XYZ file of C-alpha atoms in Angstrom:
277
model
C 16.866 -18.022 25.406
C 14.207 -16.579 22.712
C 12.455 -19.765 21.139
C 13.057 -19.286 16.876
C 10.360 -19.496 14.560
C 11.111 -20.075 10.513
C 9.628 -18.228 8.124
C 9.921 -19.057 4.445
C 10.060 -16.768 2.217
C 9.579 -17.717 -1.423
C 10.516 -16.319 -4.994
C 12.036 -13.757 -3.736
C 12.693 -11.362 -7.437
C 16.063 -10.463 -7.303
C 17.130 -7.658 -9.281
C 13.109 -6.465 -8.158
C 14.257 -6.767 -3.958
C 17.377 -4.944 -5.228
C 15.676 -1.671 -6.570
C 13.248 -1.710 -3.276
C 16.269 -2.015 -0.904
C 17.594 1.044 -3.376
C 14.363 2.904 -2.966
C 14.124 2.216 1.038
C 17.959 3.295 1.369
C 16.874 6.945 -0.522
C 13.962 7.287 1.748
C 16.570 6.608 4.756
C 19.400 9.080 3.492
C 16.601 11.937 3.264
C 15.400 10.965 6.748
C 18.566 10.707 8.139
C 20.144 14.259 6.829
C 16.652 15.532 8.732
C 16.543 14.474 11.623
C 19.266 16.156 13.239
C 17.140 19.501 12.420
C 13.761 17.523 13.929
C 13.428 17.967 17.594
C 9.914 15.705 17.738
C 10.034 12.569 19.050
C 6.756 11.636 17.275
C 7.990 12.659 13.992
C 8.585 9.916 11.171
C 12.410 10.282 11.441
C 12.867 9.678 14.557
C 10.015 6.971 14.911
C 12.141 5.368 12.313
C 15.319 5.498 13.225
C 13.826 4.294 15.996
C 11.872 1.024 14.863
C 14.937 0.444 12.332
C 18.109 0.175 15.011
C 15.386 -1.746 16.982
C 14.900 -3.881 14.272
C 18.960 -4.366 13.848
C 19.703 -4.642 17.418
C 16.634 -7.412 18.134
C 16.885 -9.408 14.589
C 20.486 -7.768 12.956
C 22.483 -11.153 12.574
C 19.519 -13.827 12.274
C 19.352 -11.770 9.015
C 23.155 -12.396 7.651
C 22.631 -15.852 6.542
C 19.789 -14.903 3.541
C 21.367 -11.759 3.514
C 24.446 -13.218 2.192
C 21.990 -15.605 -0.020
C 20.484 -12.726 -1.520
C 23.975 -11.275 -2.875
C 24.991 -14.409 -3.774
C 22.201 -15.125 -6.037
C 22.574 -11.505 -7.151
C 25.887 -12.387 -8.163
C 25.129 -15.408 -10.303
C 22.424 -13.448 -11.447
C 19.483 -15.378 -10.464
C 16.479 -14.039 -11.085
C 14.923 -15.294 -7.464
C 15.904 -17.335 -4.329
C 13.924 -19.350 -1.378
C 14.851 -17.470 2.292
C 14.585 -18.925 5.485
C 14.736 -16.796 7.916
C 14.857 -17.928 12.188
C 13.374 -15.138 14.571
C 11.416 -14.501 17.684
C 7.560 -15.042 16.875
C 7.603 -11.339 17.812
C 8.886 -10.360 14.390
C 5.851 -10.486 12.536
C 4.332 -7.614 14.614
C 7.846 -5.881 14.481
C 7.235 -6.074 10.417
C 3.278 -4.517 10.891
C 4.690 -2.192 12.476
C 7.524 -1.020 10.304
C 4.618 -1.897 7.165
C 2.474 0.905 8.899
C 5.230 3.490 9.348
C 6.748 2.646 5.831
C 3.418 3.538 4.289
C 3.206 7.093 6.595
C 6.076 7.677 5.077
C 4.619 7.093 1.702
C 1.903 9.826 2.907
C 4.720 12.458 3.397
C 6.466 11.816 0.029
C 2.630 12.137 -1.930
C 2.264 15.358 0.604
C 5.764 17.352 -0.581
C 6.501 16.798 3.042
C 9.535 14.828 1.808
C 11.500 15.458 -1.660
C 12.100 11.861 -1.881
C 9.643 9.940 -4.395
C 6.656 7.694 -3.328
C 8.103 4.335 -4.031
C 7.240 2.913 -7.351
C 4.880 0.216 -8.064
C 6.228 -2.651 -8.566
C 8.960 -2.011 -5.908
C 5.326 -1.085 -3.368
C 4.155 -4.266 -4.548
C 6.787 -6.092 -3.548
C 7.385 -4.216 -0.348
C 3.749 -5.433 0.931
C 4.933 -9.190 0.064
C 7.990 -9.016 1.818
C 6.920 -7.723 5.269
C 3.815 -8.910 4.869
C 5.151 -12.669 4.602
C 6.506 -11.994 8.528
C 3.166 -10.563 9.591
C 0.690 -13.832 8.122
C 3.086 -16.569 9.760
C 3.652 -14.989 12.328
C -0.038 -15.798 12.882
C -0.252 -19.058 11.369
C -0.690 -18.515 7.497
C 1.451 -20.675 5.131
C 4.216 -18.926 3.123
C 2.938 -17.409 -0.503
C 5.313 -17.664 -3.284
C 5.874 -13.978 -4.753
C 3.264 -13.206 -7.748
C 3.769 -10.015 -9.343
C 0.189 -10.166 -9.750
C -1.110 -10.307 -6.661
C -3.959 -8.184 -5.877
C -4.320 -8.286 -2.155
C -3.889 -11.095 -0.127
C 0.101 -9.440 1.386
C -1.843 -6.080 1.685
C -5.238 -5.526 2.851
C -6.063 -1.832 0.986
C -5.016 -2.731 -2.273
C -6.860 0.591 -3.678
C -5.180 2.896 -1.640
C -1.399 1.485 -2.657
C -2.868 1.956 -6.269
C -3.734 4.966 -6.294
C -0.633 6.066 -3.664
C 1.484 4.488 -6.746
C -0.027 6.670 -10.088
C 0.330 9.913 -8.123
C 4.055 8.837 -7.602
C 4.933 8.431 -10.917
C 2.637 11.122 -12.650
C 4.122 13.057 -15.694
C 3.918 16.797 -15.136
C 2.395 18.924 -17.938
C 5.069 20.415 -18.949
C 8.757 21.550 -17.760
C 8.359 24.488 -14.572
C 10.022 27.762 -15.646
C 13.402 28.104 -15.032
C 15.060 30.802 -12.872
C 17.133 33.302 -14.236
C 20.189 32.176 -14.376
C 19.762 28.277 -15.053
C 19.373 27.086 -18.405
C 18.709 23.849 -19.803
C 19.950 22.303 -23.831
C 18.633 19.282 -25.824
C 20.178 16.897 -27.840
C 17.321 14.243 -29.471
C 17.529 11.872 -26.122
C 20.384 14.056 -24.167
C 20.095 16.688 -22.270
C 22.130 19.525 -20.063
C 20.925 21.058 -16.958
C 22.828 24.035 -15.836
C 22.050 25.369 -11.931
C 23.506 28.634 -10.180
C 23.549 29.743 -7.181
C 22.749 27.999 -3.951
C 20.921 24.789 -4.478
C 18.060 24.840 -0.974
C 14.806 24.202 0.263
C 13.364 26.793 -2.362
C 15.900 25.590 -5.424
C 15.395 22.098 -4.951
C 12.247 21.282 -5.654
C 12.465 23.270 -8.741
C 15.452 20.992 -9.586
C 13.310 17.326 -8.756
C 10.422 18.833 -11.556
C 12.620 20.251 -13.977
C 14.267 16.547 -14.149
C 11.331 14.080 -13.947
C 9.731 16.514 -16.779
C 12.909 16.004 -18.847
C 12.615 12.303 -18.153
C 9.185 12.083 -19.426
C 9.326 13.513 -21.988
C 12.234 10.990 -23.026
C 15.203 11.890 -22.198
C 17.726 8.913 -21.210
C 21.071 10.904 -20.730
C 20.824 13.773 -18.328
C 24.145 15.778 -17.286
C 22.960 18.153 -14.255
C 25.721 21.057 -14.241
C 26.383 22.472 -10.648
C 29.667 23.900 -11.439
C 27.743 27.172 -10.570
C 26.243 25.653 -7.154
C 28.291 27.982 -4.034
C 26.205 25.569 -2.117
C 24.033 22.925 -1.694
C 21.979 21.600 1.277
C 21.024 17.731 2.280
C 17.335 18.840 0.470
C 19.039 19.176 -2.882
C 21.230 17.018 -1.970
C 18.728 14.353 -1.300
C 16.657 15.435 -4.983
C 20.102 14.884 -6.663
C 19.931 11.264 -5.449
C 16.795 10.063 -5.559
C 16.477 11.301 -9.198
C 19.284 9.421 -10.310
C 17.817 6.216 -9.098
C 14.701 6.789 -10.592
C 16.671 7.673 -13.732
C 18.516 4.359 -13.307
C 16.602 2.359 -12.250
C 14.482 3.348 -15.580
C 17.032 2.504 -17.857
C 18.946 6.289 -18.707
C 21.801 8.133 -16.975
C 22.073 10.924 -14.458
C 25.524 12.631 -13.973
C 26.486 15.482 -11.982
C 29.046 17.990 -12.717
C 30.055 19.239 -9.309
C 31.795 22.590 -8.554
C 34.030 22.630 -5.628
C 31.893 22.589 -3.036
C 29.217 20.627 -4.520
C 32.045 17.561 -4.741
C 32.892 18.373 -1.064
C 29.400 17.764 0.426
C 29.221 14.255 -1.780
C 32.131 13.110 -0.616
C 31.174 13.615 2.782
C 27.931 11.753 1.825
C 29.738 8.602 0.391
C 27.810 9.634 -2.381
C 30.711 11.035 -5.112
C 30.637 7.615 -7.259
C 26.953 7.589 -7.184
C 26.587 10.923 -9.170
C 29.851 11.845 -10.608
C 31.316 10.043 -13.192
């Protein structure tokens, strides 16, 4: 039987953990959507899915108790919690590999190869610390409690991370030019963006830029009217999900009014309740 090592993750910020998990799930959804079209075995989607599947198989059940404790803490409204994991010592190397791959995913996001935004500042720092604790403790270091002002103990390359964060969150200088059949109406801090035609690989980046621009200009409530959209592909879907998560994470809201065709896609992807209210 494999010997287990005790990993202690101290001062886990419960609300921030939820934000970091939501962003990671958004990234994973986009990678899953494009994975079926990706034949390269060394591509990011294939390698990330392979690693996640391996981690689930090797360590998944061993994290059930901490995951339950986190869920209970969130239900009670607790700000932080100490977690204890009993895992094989190899979990440290697995966490290090996952960290490297997630950093590579962020590079793809910043380069525009993925439409999901790169990890925002606080979730990025939290991810580096959380997974870094398994790496450090596997090497014999004592637990290091979460501190939002940490500058480099868990992450040996803070300048790179800081540059990534700044680029990912930089607001556009101006709204992009609207396609001929699209329109924007604004009333105070509310806006309605109406789209027409297909929402696909060609038009989805325009949607992302428009939503990000409106949000940066102070829009707190955005309705995306897709009642005239005939087709929504995986790229357009990813934009809707990630921009909704970005706005809701800032206390704003994004709601979709779907056409029948769009509603069908949202239901198949199990995100109808997330986007339509």
